[in-house]
Amino acid sequence: MGFMNKTTVLTGISTTGTPHLGNYVGAIKPAIAASRSSEVDSYYFLADFHALIKCHEPETIRQSTLEIAATWLALGLDTERATFYRQSDIPEISELTWLLTCHTAKGLMNRAHAYKAAVQDNIDADEDPDHGLTMGLFSYPVLMAADILMFKAQQVPVGRDQVQHLEMARDIAQRFNHHFGELFVLPDALVDDNVAVLPGHDGRKMSKSYGNTIPIFEPEKKLRKAVMRIVTNSLEPGEPKETKDSALYSIYAAFASPAQRLEMQQAFADGIGWGDAKQKTFELINAELVPARERYLELMEDPAQIESVLAQGAARARAVATPFLQQIRHAVGIRPLA
Ligand code: TRP
């Protein structure tokens, strides 16, 4: 930690829902791999304050936080290297959110896609434009800016949908720096267009909103069933098959080594039956997940172990956040009187 030449990489994981194979392939696996590099100083956190915006069910918030923490730990996030914490354990983030709020142009927030889409939905439904909207949704980008700026993150791996939030974080930081001196580092969004987008069993992108997800740690039998449900076509065994546009092949490929991919391409050309191809796909995914699944179940049985890992992460994060927040307080004039 803390070498001058390391890049600070930070990303937040909204604690809503149960992590699925699309999250695994598209975000979790690459993030865990990246965090192993000695070139980076990485921060990963559970964005539970962000989750409160979308979810008003206390037990769902808790359950999702537990599942997501257990998932990252079970999949091998190295918490000695990476700082892994829960947003709500860092009171400095909430305080910074307010300090930033006081310097964030309302007009900037008016332009946020997520907020604008919610307003548009209301207008389309002939409702009051603000119907059902909370200040949480409106201020979401300021909280996210605080998450990022607090740790002087240089690179923030996110999906395309979050790029605007990163631009807003830069705007907010710039305006603050302009007024109070160079306190904040301007972060860059890191959007990886090469990561696999995993289809669900219906062939559309695997996503909670399509209801086509496969949870990462589904028991083996259910995982097998889910794979057997993936859409194919009516070609018989012995008939050559195309890998292009095959959801089954895409899913296989996301878990396969280059050599295994070539083998499966050949098998398709040679007319492998769909049942066989599905069985091979199930075996491949399952083999990758077996060891992690055991750790996951252990962790889910022992939330105290997760709490203690998160407490260590929070202590490390606060060792950075507390002095920096003091500096920011001082800059804006929240200072000792004597
Ligand atoms: N808004 C992000 C999402 O929905 C989650 C998030 C919260 C985040 N704070 C962050 C991502 C800070 C990167 C940096 O995916």
Coordinates of C-alpha atoms and ligand atoms in Angstrom, one line a residue:
M1 CA 0.0 0.0 0.0
G2 CA 0.9 3.6 -0.5
F3 CA 3.8 3.5 -2.9
M4 CA 3.9 6.6 -5.0
N5 CA 4.0 4.7 -8.3
K6 CA 1.0 2.5 -7.6
T7 CA -2.3 3.3 -9.3
T8 CA -5.3 3.7 -7.0
V9 CA -8.2 1.7 -8.3
L10 CA -11.6 1.8 -6.6
T11 CA -15.0 0.4 -7.3
G12 CA -18.3 0.1 -5.4
I13 CA -20.7 -2.8 -5.6
S14 CA -24.3 -1.9 -5.0
T15 CA -25.7 -4.3 -2.4
T16 CA -28.9 -5.2 -4.2
G17 CA -29.8 -8.7 -5.4
T18 CA -28.0 -12.0 -5.4
P19 CA -24.8 -12.0 -7.5
H20 CA -25.2 -14.0 -10.7
L21 CA -23.0 -15.6 -13.3
G22 CA -23.2 -12.4 -15.5
N23 CA -21.8 -10.4 -12.6
Y24 CA -19.1 -13.0 -12.0
V25 CA -17.9 -13.1 -15.6
G26 CA -18.4 -9.4 -16.3
A27 CA -17.2 -7.8 -13.1
I28 CA -16.2 -9.9 -10.1
K29 CA -13.7 -12.2 -11.8
P30 CA -11.8 -9.5 -13.6
A31 CA -11.8 -7.3 -10.5
I32 CA -10.4 -10.0 -8.3
A33 CA -7.7 -10.8 -10.9
A34 CA -6.8 -7.1 -11.2
S35 CA -6.6 -6.7 -7.5
R36 CA -3.8 -9.2 -7.4
S37 CA -1.5 -7.0 -9.4
S38 CA 1.3 -5.3 -7.4
E39 CA 0.9 -2.2 -9.6
V40 CA -2.3 -1.2 -8.0
D41 CA -3.6 -0.1 -4.7
S42 CA -7.2 -1.3 -4.8
Y43 CA -10.3 -0.4 -2.9
Y44 CA -13.5 -2.5 -3.2
F45 CA -16.5 -1.6 -1.2
L46 CA -20.1 -2.7 -0.5
A47 CA -22.2 0.4 -1.5
D48 CA -25.0 -0.2 1.0
F49 CA -25.9 3.5 1.2
H50 CA -26.5 3.4 -2.5
A51 CA -28.6 0.3 -2.1
L52 CA -31.0 2.2 0.2
I53 CA -32.0 4.3 -2.7
K54 CA -33.4 1.4 -4.6
C55 CA -34.5 -0.9 -1.8
H56 CA -36.5 -0.1 1.2
E57 CA -36.6 -3.6 2.7
P58 CA -34.3 -3.9 5.7
E59 CA -33.9 -7.6 5.5
T60 CA -33.2 -7.6 1.8
I61 CA -30.5 -5.0 2.3
R62 CA -28.9 -7.1 5.0
Q63 CA -29.2 -10.4 3.1
S64 CA -27.8 -8.9 -0.1
T65 CA -24.8 -7.3 1.7
L66 CA -24.1 -10.6 3.3
E67 CA -24.3 -12.5 0.0
I68 CA -22.2 -10.1 -1.9
A69 CA -19.5 -9.9 0.8
A70 CA -19.4 -13.7 1.0
T71 CA -19.2 -14.0 -2.8
W72 CA -16.2 -11.7 -3.2
L73 CA -14.4 -13.4 -0.3
A74 CA -15.3 -16.9 -1.5
L75 CA -14.0 -16.1 -5.0
G76 CA -10.7 -15.2 -3.6
L77 CA -10.5 -11.4 -3.2
D78 CA -7.2 -11.0 -1.4
T79 CA -8.1 -8.7 1.5
E80 CA -4.5 -8.3 2.5
R81 CA -3.8 -6.6 -0.7
A82 CA -7.1 -4.9 -1.5
T83 CA -8.9 -2.7 1.0
F84 CA -12.4 -4.3 1.2
Y85 CA -15.0 -2.5 3.3
R86 CA -18.6 -1.5 3.7
Q87 CA -19.5 2.1 2.8
S88 CA -21.7 2.6 5.8
D89 CA -18.7 1.7 8.1
I90 CA -16.9 4.8 6.9
P91 CA -18.7 7.9 8.5
E92 CA -16.2 10.1 6.7
I93 CA -17.9 9.3 3.4
S94 CA -21.3 10.6 4.6
E95 CA -19.7 13.8 5.9
L96 CA -17.8 14.3 2.7
T97 CA -21.1 13.8 0.8
W98 CA -22.5 16.9 2.6
L99 CA -19.4 19.0 2.0
L100 CA -19.5 18.1 -1.7
T101 CA -23.3 18.7 -1.8
C102 CA -22.8 22.3 -0.8
H103 CA -20.6 22.8 -3.8
T104 CA -22.5 20.7 -6.4
A105 CA -24.5 22.6 -8.9
K106 CA -28.1 21.5 -8.8
G107 CA -28.2 22.0 -12.6
L108 CA -25.5 19.3 -12.9
M109 CA -27.6 16.8 -10.9
N110 CA -30.7 17.7 -13.0
R111 CA -28.8 16.2 -16.0
A112 CA -28.2 12.8 -14.4
H113 CA -29.5 10.0 -16.7
A114 CA -31.1 7.9 -13.9
Y115 CA -32.9 10.9 -12.4
K116 CA -34.0 12.2 -15.8
A117 CA -35.3 8.7 -16.8
A118 CA -37.4 8.5 -13.6
V119 CA -38.9 12.0 -14.3
Q120 CA -39.6 11.0 -17.9
D121 CA -41.4 7.8 -16.8
N122 CA -43.6 9.9 -14.6
I123 CA -44.4 12.4 -17.4
D124 CA -45.2 9.5 -19.7
A125 CA -47.5 8.0 -17.0
D126 CA -49.2 11.4 -16.6
E127 CA -48.0 11.7 -13.0
D128 CA -46.4 14.6 -11.3
P129 CA -42.8 14.7 -12.6
D130 CA -41.4 14.1 -9.0
H131 CA -43.8 11.3 -8.2
G132 CA -42.1 8.7 -6.1
L133 CA -38.7 10.3 -6.4
T134 CA -36.5 10.7 -3.4
M135 CA -33.6 13.1 -2.7
G136 CA -31.5 9.9 -2.5
L137 CA -32.0 9.2 -6.2
F138 CA -31.4 12.9 -7.0
S139 CA -28.2 13.1 -4.9
Y140 CA -26.9 9.6 -5.8
P141 CA -24.0 11.0 -7.9
V142 CA -22.8 13.2 -5.0
L143 CA -22.5 10.2 -2.7
M144 CA -20.7 8.3 -5.5
A145 CA -18.3 11.2 -5.9
A146 CA -17.6 11.2 -2.2
D147 CA -16.9 7.4 -2.4
I148 CA -14.3 8.0 -5.1
L149 CA -12.7 11.3 -4.1
M150 CA -12.3 10.2 -0.4
F151 CA -9.6 7.7 -1.5
K152 CA -8.1 9.8 -4.4
A153 CA -9.0 7.0 -6.8
Q154 CA -7.4 7.4 -10.2
Q155 CA -9.2 4.6 -12.0
V156 CA -12.7 3.5 -11.4
P157 CA -13.8 0.3 -13.2
V158 CA -17.5 0.6 -14.0
G159 CA -20.1 -0.4 -16.6
R160 CA -21.0 2.0 -19.4
D161 CA -24.1 3.1 -17.4
Q162 CA -21.9 4.7 -14.7
V163 CA -19.7 6.8 -17.0
Q164 CA -21.8 9.9 -16.5
H165 CA -21.4 9.5 -12.7
L166 CA -17.7 9.6 -13.1
E167 CA -17.9 12.7 -15.2
M168 CA -19.9 14.3 -12.5
A169 CA -17.4 13.2 -9.9
R170 CA -14.7 15.0 -11.9
D171 CA -16.8 18.1 -12.3
I172 CA -17.5 18.2 -8.5
A173 CA -13.9 17.7 -7.7
Q174 CA -12.7 20.3 -10.2
R175 CA -15.1 22.9 -8.8
F176 CA -14.0 22.1 -5.2
N177 CA -10.3 22.3 -6.1
H178 CA -10.8 25.5 -7.9
H179 CA -12.3 27.1 -4.8
F180 CA -10.2 25.5 -2.1
G181 CA -6.9 24.3 -3.7
E182 CA -5.9 21.0 -5.2
L183 CA -7.4 18.6 -2.7
F184 CA -9.0 16.0 -4.9
V185 CA -7.6 13.7 -7.6
L186 CA -9.7 13.7 -10.8
P187 CA -10.8 10.1 -11.4
D188 CA -11.1 8.3 -14.7
A189 CA -13.8 5.8 -15.6
L190 CA -12.3 2.5 -16.7
V191 CA -14.7 0.8 -19.0
D192 CA -13.6 -2.5 -20.3
D193 CA -15.4 -3.3 -23.5
N194 CA -13.6 -6.6 -23.8
V195 CA -15.2 -8.3 -20.8
A196 CA -17.6 -11.0 -21.8
V197 CA -21.3 -10.1 -21.6
L198 CA -22.9 -13.3 -20.6
P199 CA -26.3 -14.2 -22.1
G200 CA -29.0 -15.8 -19.9
H201 CA -30.8 -19.0 -20.7
D202 CA -33.1 -17.0 -23.1
G203 CA -30.2 -15.6 -25.1
R204 CA -30.6 -12.1 -23.9
K205 CA -28.0 -10.4 -21.7
M206 CA -28.1 -12.1 -18.3
S207 CA -29.7 -9.4 -16.1
K208 CA -31.9 -9.2 -13.1
S209 CA -34.3 -7.0 -15.1
Y210 CA -34.9 -9.9 -17.6
G211 CA -35.4 -12.5 -14.9
N212 CA -32.9 -14.8 -16.7
T213 CA -30.1 -14.9 -14.1
I214 CA -28.2 -17.9 -12.7
P215 CA -27.0 -17.2 -9.2
I216 CA -23.2 -17.9 -8.9
F217 CA -23.6 -20.3 -6.0
E218 CA -26.7 -22.1 -7.0
P219 CA -26.5 -25.7 -5.7
E220 CA -25.1 -28.1 -8.3
K221 CA -28.4 -29.7 -9.3
K222 CA -30.0 -26.3 -9.9
L223 CA -27.0 -25.1 -11.8
R224 CA -27.3 -28.1 -14.1
K225 CA -31.0 -27.5 -14.6
A226 CA -30.3 -23.9 -15.4
V227 CA -27.7 -24.8 -18.0
M228 CA -30.1 -27.5 -19.5
R229 CA -32.7 -24.7 -20.0
I230 CA -30.4 -22.5 -22.3
V231 CA -32.1 -21.9 -25.6
T232 CA -30.8 -23.8 -28.6
N233 CA -32.4 -24.7 -32.0
S234 CA -33.8 -27.9 -33.5
L235 CA -30.6 -29.2 -35.1
E236 CA -30.1 -32.9 -34.4
P237 CA -26.9 -34.5 -33.2
G238 CA -24.6 -35.1 -36.2
E239 CA -25.8 -31.8 -37.8
P240 CA -23.0 -29.1 -37.8
K241 CA -23.9 -26.1 -35.6
E242 CA -22.9 -22.5 -35.6
T243 CA -21.1 -21.0 -32.5
K244 CA -22.0 -17.5 -33.7
D245 CA -25.2 -16.3 -32.0
S246 CA -25.3 -19.5 -29.8
A247 CA -26.0 -18.5 -26.2
L248 CA -24.7 -21.9 -25.1
Y249 CA -21.4 -21.4 -26.9
S250 CA -21.0 -17.9 -25.4
I251 CA -21.6 -19.2 -21.9
Y252 CA -19.2 -22.0 -22.5
A253 CA -16.6 -19.7 -23.9
A254 CA -16.8 -17.3 -20.9
F255 CA -15.5 -20.1 -18.7
A256 CA -13.2 -21.9 -21.2
S257 CA -9.5 -21.7 -21.8
P258 CA -8.5 -20.8 -25.4
A259 CA -7.8 -24.5 -26.1
Q260 CA -11.2 -25.5 -24.7
R261 CA -12.8 -22.9 -26.9
L262 CA -11.2 -24.3 -30.0
E263 CA -12.2 -27.8 -29.0
M264 CA -15.8 -26.8 -28.6
Q265 CA -15.8 -24.9 -31.9
Q266 CA -14.6 -28.1 -33.5
A267 CA -17.3 -30.1 -31.7
F268 CA -20.0 -27.7 -33.0
A269 CA -18.7 -28.1 -36.5
D270 CA -18.7 -31.9 -36.0
G271 CA -22.3 -31.8 -34.9
I272 CA -22.2 -32.3 -31.2
G273 CA -25.7 -32.9 -29.8
W274 CA -27.2 -30.0 -27.7
G275 CA -27.5 -32.3 -24.7
D276 CA -23.8 -33.2 -24.8
A277 CA -22.8 -29.6 -25.3
K278 CA -24.9 -28.5 -22.3
Q279 CA -23.5 -31.3 -20.2
K280 CA -19.9 -30.1 -21.0
T281 CA -20.9 -26.5 -20.3
F282 CA -22.4 -27.5 -16.9
E283 CA -19.2 -29.4 -16.0
L284 CA -17.0 -26.6 -17.0
I285 CA -18.8 -24.0 -15.0
N286 CA -19.3 -26.3 -12.0
A287 CA -15.6 -27.3 -11.9
E288 CA -14.7 -23.6 -11.7
L289 CA -17.1 -22.9 -8.9
V290 CA -16.9 -26.0 -6.7
P291 CA -14.1 -24.8 -4.4
A292 CA -15.5 -21.3 -4.1
R293 CA -19.0 -22.7 -3.5
E294 CA -17.8 -24.5 -0.4
R295 CA -16.1 -21.4 1.0
Y296 CA -19.3 -19.5 0.2
L297 CA -21.5 -21.8 2.2
E298 CA -19.1 -21.7 5.1
L299 CA -19.0 -17.9 5.1
M300 CA -22.8 -17.7 4.8
E301 CA -22.9 -19.8 8.0
D302 CA -20.5 -17.6 9.8
P303 CA -21.4 -13.9 9.2
A304 CA -19.2 -13.0 12.2
Q305 CA -16.2 -14.0 10.1
I306 CA -17.3 -11.6 7.4
E307 CA -17.9 -8.8 9.9
S308 CA -14.4 -9.2 11.1
V309 CA -12.9 -9.0 7.6
L310 CA -15.0 -5.9 6.9
A311 CA -14.0 -4.3 10.2
Q312 CA -10.3 -4.7 9.3
G313 CA -11.1 -3.2 5.9
A314 CA -12.9 -0.3 7.5
A315 CA -10.0 0.4 9.8
R316 CA -7.6 0.5 6.9
A317 CA -10.0 2.7 4.8
R318 CA -10.5 5.1 7.8
A319 CA -6.8 5.4 8.3
V320 CA -6.8 7.1 4.9
A321 CA -10.2 8.9 5.2
T322 CA -9.9 10.4 8.6
P323 CA -6.9 12.6 8.1
F324 CA -8.0 13.5 4.6
L325 CA -11.4 14.6 5.8
Q326 CA -9.7 16.8 8.4
Q327 CA -7.8 18.5 5.6
I328 CA -11.0 19.0 3.7
R329 CA -12.9 20.3 6.7
H330 CA -10.1 22.8 7.4
A331 CA -10.2 23.9 3.7
V332 CA -13.9 24.8 3.9
G333 CA -13.6 26.5 7.2
I334 CA -14.8 23.8 9.7
R335 CA -11.9 24.5 12.0
P336 CA -11.1 24.6 15.7
L337 CA -11.9 28.0 17.1
A338 CA -9.0 28.2 19.5
Ligands
TRP1 N1 -23.3 3.2 -8.6 C1 -22.5 2.0 -8.8 C2 -23.4 1.0 -9.5 O1 -24.6 1.0 -9.4 C3 -22.0 1.5 -7.5 C4 -21.1 2.5 -6.9 C5 -21.3 3.2 -5.8 C6 -19.8 2.8 -7.3 N2 -20.3 4.0 -5.5 C7 -19.3 3.8 -6.4 C8 -19.0 2.4 -8.4 C9 -18.0 4.4 -6.6 C10 -17.7 3.0 -8.5 C11 -17.3 3.9 -7.6 O2 -22.8 0.1 -10.2

